[in-house]
Tab-separated table of C-alpha atoms in Angstrom:
chain	number	residue	atom	x	y	z
A	1271	MET	CA	-139.152	92.685	-156.838
A	1272	THR	CA	-141.209	89.708	-157.967
A	1273	ALA	CA	-144.287	88.613	-156.031
A	1274	GLY	CA	-143.466	87.089	-152.679
A	1275	GLY	CA	-139.794	87.969	-152.912
A	1276	GLY	CA	-139.378	89.794	-149.633
A	1277	GLN	CA	-141.432	92.832	-150.551
A	1278	PRO	CA	-141.796	95.579	-147.978
A	1279	ALA	CA	-145.270	96.631	-146.935
A	1280	ASN	CA	-146.498	99.687	-148.779
A	1281	VAL	CA	-147.259	101.940	-145.839
A	1282	SER	CA	-146.751	105.221	-147.701
A	1283	ALA	CA	-145.898	107.074	-144.491
A	1284	VAL	CA	-149.187	105.885	-142.993
A	1285	ALA	CA	-148.842	104.898	-139.332
A	1286	VAL	CA	-150.373	101.546	-138.462
A	1287	ASP	CA	-148.999	101.325	-134.927
A	1288	ARG	CA	-152.411	101.936	-133.394
A	1289	TRP	CA	-153.625	98.716	-134.996
A	1290	LEU	CA	-151.027	96.575	-133.210
A	1291	ARG	CA	-151.820	94.877	-129.899
A	1292	GLU	CA	-149.554	93.293	-127.317
A	1293	GLY	CA	-150.234	89.602	-126.771
A	1294	PRO	CA	-149.848	87.606	-123.561
A	1295	ASP	CA	-146.149	87.101	-124.351
A	1296	ALA	CA	-145.655	90.867	-124.849
A	1297	ARG	CA	-145.134	90.443	-128.617
A	1298	LEU	CA	-146.994	92.805	-130.932
A	1299	ARG	CA	-149.609	91.330	-133.230
A	1300	CYS	CA	-152.357	92.428	-135.605
A	1301	TRP	CA	-155.226	93.880	-133.588
A	1302	TRP	CA	-157.784	91.294	-134.705
A	1303	ALA	CA	-155.862	88.413	-133.133
A	1304	VAL	CA	-155.663	89.990	-129.693
A	1305	GLY	CA	-158.684	92.239	-129.383
A	1306	ASP	CA	-159.025	95.115	-126.965
A	1307	ASP	CA	-159.279	93.189	-123.698
A	1308	PRO	CA	-156.058	91.341	-122.731
A	1309	ASP	CA	-158.004	89.327	-120.169
A	1310	ARG	CA	-160.342	87.881	-122.803
A	1311	ILE	CA	-157.949	86.759	-125.530
A	1312	ASP	CA	-159.217	83.782	-127.514
A	1313	HIS	CA	-156.146	81.566	-127.777
A	1314	LEU	CA	-157.640	79.580	-130.653
A	1315	TYR	CA	-157.754	82.796	-132.652
A	1316	LEU	CA	-154.311	83.849	-131.439
A	1317	ASP	CA	-152.786	80.535	-132.512
A	1318	TYR	CA	-154.493	80.790	-135.908
A	1319	HIS	CA	-152.930	84.225	-136.392
A	1320	ASP	CA	-149.473	83.073	-135.300
A	1321	THR	CA	-149.212	79.706	-137.078
A	1322	GLU	CA	-151.612	79.709	-140.040
A	1323	TRP	CA	-152.833	83.067	-141.327
A	1324	GLY	CA	-150.560	84.378	-144.043
A	1325	ARG	CA	-148.364	81.260	-144.269
A	1326	PRO	CA	-148.192	80.304	-147.969
A	1327	VAL	CA	-150.097	77.119	-148.831
A	1328	THR	CA	-149.830	75.162	-152.089
A	1329	ASP	CA	-151.508	71.915	-151.018
A	1330	ASP	CA	-154.666	71.373	-153.072
A	1331	ARG	CA	-156.712	69.888	-150.274
A	1332	ARG	CA	-155.900	72.707	-147.864
A	1333	LEU	CA	-156.667	75.301	-150.515
A	1334	PHE	CA	-159.998	73.664	-151.283
A	1335	GLU	CA	-160.825	73.433	-147.583
A	1336	LYS	CA	-160.063	77.079	-147.016
A	1337	ILE	CA	-162.038	78.433	-149.949
A	1338	CYS	CA	-165.029	76.329	-148.845
A	1339	LEU	CA	-164.779	77.430	-145.212
A	1340	GLU	CA	-164.496	81.068	-146.260
A	1341	GLY	CA	-167.778	80.548	-148.098
A	1342	PHE	CA	-169.360	79.111	-144.947
A	1343	GLN	CA	-167.988	82.048	-142.968
A	1344	ALA	CA	-169.833	84.647	-145.058
A	1345	GLY	CA	-172.001	86.653	-142.668
A	1346	LEU	CA	-170.377	85.105	-139.588
A	1347	ALA	CA	-167.261	85.639	-137.484
A	1348	TRP	CA	-164.257	83.520	-138.496
A	1349	ILE	CA	-163.885	82.292	-134.900
A	1350	THR	CA	-167.227	80.508	-135.384
A	1351	ILE	CA	-165.704	78.508	-138.238
A	1352	LEU	CA	-162.498	77.824	-136.338
A	1353	ARG	CA	-164.459	76.304	-133.468
A	1354	LYS	CA	-166.307	74.041	-135.892
A	1355	ARG	CA	-163.431	73.312	-138.270
A	1356	ASP	CA	-162.599	69.856	-136.939
A	1357	ARG	CA	-166.186	68.741	-137.430
A	1358	PHE	CA	-166.277	70.273	-140.912
A	1359	ARG	CA	-163.229	68.188	-141.770
A	1360	GLU	CA	-164.850	65.033	-140.464
A	1361	VAL	CA	-168.109	65.358	-142.364
A	1362	PHE	CA	-166.563	66.662	-145.597
A	1363	GLU	CA	-164.023	63.827	-145.948
A	1364	HIS	CA	-161.189	66.152	-144.933
A	1365	PHE	CA	-162.056	68.223	-147.989
A	1366	ASP	CA	-160.851	65.713	-150.536
A	1367	PRO	CA	-162.419	67.215	-153.692
A	1368	ALA	CA	-162.886	63.818	-155.330
A	1369	ALA	CA	-164.777	62.488	-152.316
A	1370	VAL	CA	-166.906	65.627	-151.837
A	1371	ALA	CA	-167.816	65.760	-155.520
A	1372	ARG	CA	-169.516	62.372	-155.101
A	1373	PHE	CA	-171.885	63.644	-152.381
A	1374	GLY	CA	-175.554	63.409	-153.252
A	1375	GLU	CA	-178.873	64.583	-151.827
A	1376	SER	CA	-178.703	62.123	-148.931
A	1377	ASP	CA	-175.380	63.662	-147.934
A	1378	VAL	CA	-176.893	67.143	-148.104
A	1379	GLU	CA	-179.685	66.049	-145.761
A	1380	ARG	CA	-177.145	64.391	-143.445
A	1381	LEU	CA	-175.108	67.582	-143.279
A	1382	LEU	CA	-178.182	69.741	-142.703
A	1383	GLY	CA	-178.838	67.654	-139.587
A	1384	ASP	CA	-175.329	68.051	-138.186
A	1385	ALA	CA	-175.216	70.722	-135.483
A	1386	GLY	CA	-171.416	70.637	-135.533
A	1387	ILE	CA	-171.235	72.635	-138.777
A	1388	ILE	CA	-173.017	75.607	-140.341
A	1389	ARG	CA	-176.320	74.145	-141.524
A	1390	HIS	CA	-176.946	76.238	-144.622
A	1391	ARG	CA	-178.266	74.332	-147.633
A	1392	GLY	CA	-176.921	76.774	-150.188
A	1393	LYS	CA	-173.409	76.682	-148.768
A	1394	ILE	CA	-173.422	72.894	-148.413
A	1395	GLU	CA	-174.585	72.433	-151.995
A	1396	ALA	CA	-172.032	75.013	-153.172
A	1397	THR	CA	-169.236	73.069	-151.479
A	1398	ILE	CA	-170.238	69.902	-153.325
A	1399	SER	CA	-170.487	71.768	-156.623
A	1400	ASN	CA	-167.184	73.537	-156.001
A	1401	ALA	CA	-165.500	70.170	-155.458
A	1402	ALA	CA	-166.344	69.285	-159.047
A	1403	ARG	CA	-165.001	72.648	-160.198
A	1404	ALA	CA	-161.779	71.985	-158.257
A	1405	LEU	CA	-161.366	68.645	-160.042
A	1406	GLU	CA	-161.830	70.396	-163.371
A	1407	ALA	CA	-159.091	72.871	-162.470
A	1408	ILE	CA	-156.780	70.028	-161.445
A	1409	ASP	CA	-157.383	68.315	-164.792
A	1410	GLU	CA	-156.713	71.514	-166.716
A	1411	PHE	CA	-153.812	73.047	-164.784
A	1412	GLY	CA	-152.240	70.040	-163.102
A	1413	SER	CA	-153.232	71.269	-159.645
A	1414	LEU	CA	-155.726	73.584	-158.024
A	1415	ALA	CA	-152.762	75.441	-156.559
A	1416	ALA	CA	-151.357	76.254	-159.988
A	1417	HIS	CA	-154.636	77.851	-161.000
A	1418	LEU	CA	-155.220	79.828	-157.812
A	1419	TRP	CA	-151.635	81.008	-157.318
A	1420	SER	CA	-151.567	82.380	-160.855
A	1421	PHE	CA	-153.696	85.233	-159.462
A	1422	GLU	CA	-151.168	86.224	-156.809
A	1423	PRO	CA	-150.759	90.020	-156.968
A	1424	SER	CA	-147.339	91.465	-157.748
A	1425	ASP	CA	-147.669	94.498	-155.464
A	1426	PRO	CA	-147.666	94.528	-151.645
A	1427	THR	CA	-150.765	95.610	-149.750
A	1428	ASP	CA	-151.292	99.346	-149.440
A	1429	PHE	CA	-152.157	99.584	-145.740
A	1430	ASP	CA	-154.327	102.465	-144.616
A	1431	ALA	CA	-154.670	103.594	-141.000
A	1432	VAL	CA	-157.877	105.516	-141.718
A	1433	GLY	CA	-161.230	103.822	-141.259
A	1434	ASP	CA	-162.426	100.661	-139.563
A	1435	SER	CA	-159.437	98.566	-140.655
A	1436	PRO	CA	-156.005	99.270	-142.173
A	1437	ILE	CA	-156.376	96.201	-144.405
A	1438	PRO	CA	-158.585	96.261	-147.529
A	1439	SER	CA	-161.522	93.869	-147.768
A	1440	THR	CA	-161.150	93.499	-151.545
A	1441	THR	CA	-158.432	94.241	-154.081
A	1442	PRO	CA	-158.206	94.224	-157.873
A	1443	ALA	CA	-156.544	90.791	-157.617
A	1444	SER	CA	-159.379	89.337	-155.544
A	1445	GLU	CA	-161.949	90.810	-157.899
A	1446	THR	CA	-160.146	89.227	-160.860
A	1447	LEU	CA	-159.909	85.819	-159.167
A	1448	SER	CA	-163.530	86.016	-158.051
A	1449	ARG	CA	-164.678	86.679	-161.620
A	1450	ALA	CA	-162.510	83.855	-162.957
A	1451	LEU	CA	-163.894	81.360	-160.447
A	1452	LYS	CA	-167.496	82.412	-161.048
A	1453	THR	CA	-166.969	82.042	-164.790
A	1454	ARG	CA	-165.927	78.451	-164.114
A	1455	GLY	CA	-169.054	77.830	-162.036
A	1456	TRP	CA	-167.693	78.257	-158.497
A	1457	ARG	CA	-170.201	79.559	-155.938
A	1458	PHE	CA	-169.862	81.667	-152.778
A	1459	VAL	CA	-166.634	83.171	-154.118
A	1460	GLY	CA	-167.305	86.899	-154.054
A	1461	PRO	CA	-164.306	89.265	-154.025
A	1462	THR	CA	-164.410	89.753	-150.224
A	1463	THR	CA	-164.523	86.000	-149.588
A	1464	VAL	CA	-161.752	85.459	-152.129
A	1465	TYR	CA	-159.537	88.138	-150.592
A	1466	ALA	CA	-159.916	86.593	-147.137
A	1467	PHE	CA	-158.833	83.311	-148.754
A	1468	MET	CA	-155.815	84.945	-150.421
A	1469	GLN	CA	-154.754	86.538	-147.137
A	1470	ALA	CA	-155.045	83.323	-145.165
A	1471	MET	CA	-153.243	81.190	-147.765
A	1472	GLY	CA	-150.283	83.571	-148.003
A	1473	MET	CA	-150.911	84.889	-151.499
A	1474	VAL	CA	-150.421	88.264	-149.841
A	1475	ASN	CA	-148.784	89.135	-146.538
A	1476	ASP	CA	-151.285	91.268	-144.664
A	1477	HIS	CA	-149.722	90.995	-141.234
A	1478	LEU	CA	-149.147	94.615	-140.307
A	1479	PRO	CA	-145.659	96.103	-140.187
A	1480	GLY	CA	-144.494	95.521	-136.615
A	1481	CYS	CA	-146.558	92.333	-136.162
A	1482	ALA	CA	-144.447	89.462	-134.833
A	1483	ALA	CA	-145.726	87.141	-137.569
A	1484	ARG	CA	-144.996	89.414	-140.523
A	1485	GLU	CA	-141.314	88.591	-141.040
A	1486	VAL	CA	-141.939	84.853	-140.635
A	1487	CYS	CA	-144.608	84.910	-143.333
A	1488	GLU	CA	-142.473	87.059	-145.598
A	1489	ALA	CA	-139.551	84.663	-145.278
A	1490	GLU	CA	-141.794	81.716	-146.172
A	1491	ARG	CA	-143.190	83.590	-149.162
A	1492	ALA	CA	-139.688	84.487	-150.344
A	1493	ALA	CA	-138.608	80.842	-150.149
A	1494	LEU	CA	-141.778	79.452	-151.735
A	1495	ARG	CA	-141.606	77.594	-155.041
A	1496	ARG	CA	-144.838	78.649	-156.660
A	1497	PRO	CA	-146.848	76.034	-158.557
A	1498	VAL	CA	-147.329	76.552	-162.265
A	1499	ALA	CA	-149.701	74.964	-164.723
A	1500	ASP	CA	-147.241	72.494	-166.193
A	1501	GLY	CA	-146.865	70.821	-162.789
A	1502	SER	CA	-143.479	72.310	-161.942
A	1503	ALA	CA	-142.804	75.290	-159.728
A	1504	ARG	CA	-141.168	78.652	-159.979
A	1505	GLY	CA	-139.156	80.450	-157.334
């Protein structure tokens, strides 16, 4: 079946049940959204899992925002970024690539003084540089989405119940996309960062079999008209 067309998870007789957790509404979810202590569930994280993670996104601004925030997240917990995301959006012009690409040194200094975001010069400067790279991709492919979605893998995730996580941290597809972006001058786009981006933006469905969100995401992926470089979309 073609990519996103209702593919089953490739579990290969590997049990992933032990990685599912019951949420406050008694529905099963991926372990990372619930944690091990039902009395200390972070509902911001839970809502992110239920309503955002894995839902396919083709909007250029949201894609640019996510790839930038994944770069800021490197070395940190994603919940840290979620708690600061609103402020990130405010100071980065809601991640409009054209606006961010115009930032200069005074903007870098302004952002370094803002305690509401991650104050890391390299990541701030990379975001500004990456905005210019995003505009180049839009000029060449018609949209950033067309370029990024062209790297969507055709095979479902091969979940593995052995180890620290059943979900891979990198894949051949993320390594390929990472190399392609780096070749074009993008920064903070290593294969692990890129795979986290692909998972979150629905280029793969890594909700575990049995997770309440898996079928919803799969249905959205099956119905998605994927952007292509000529500005149209394919089913």
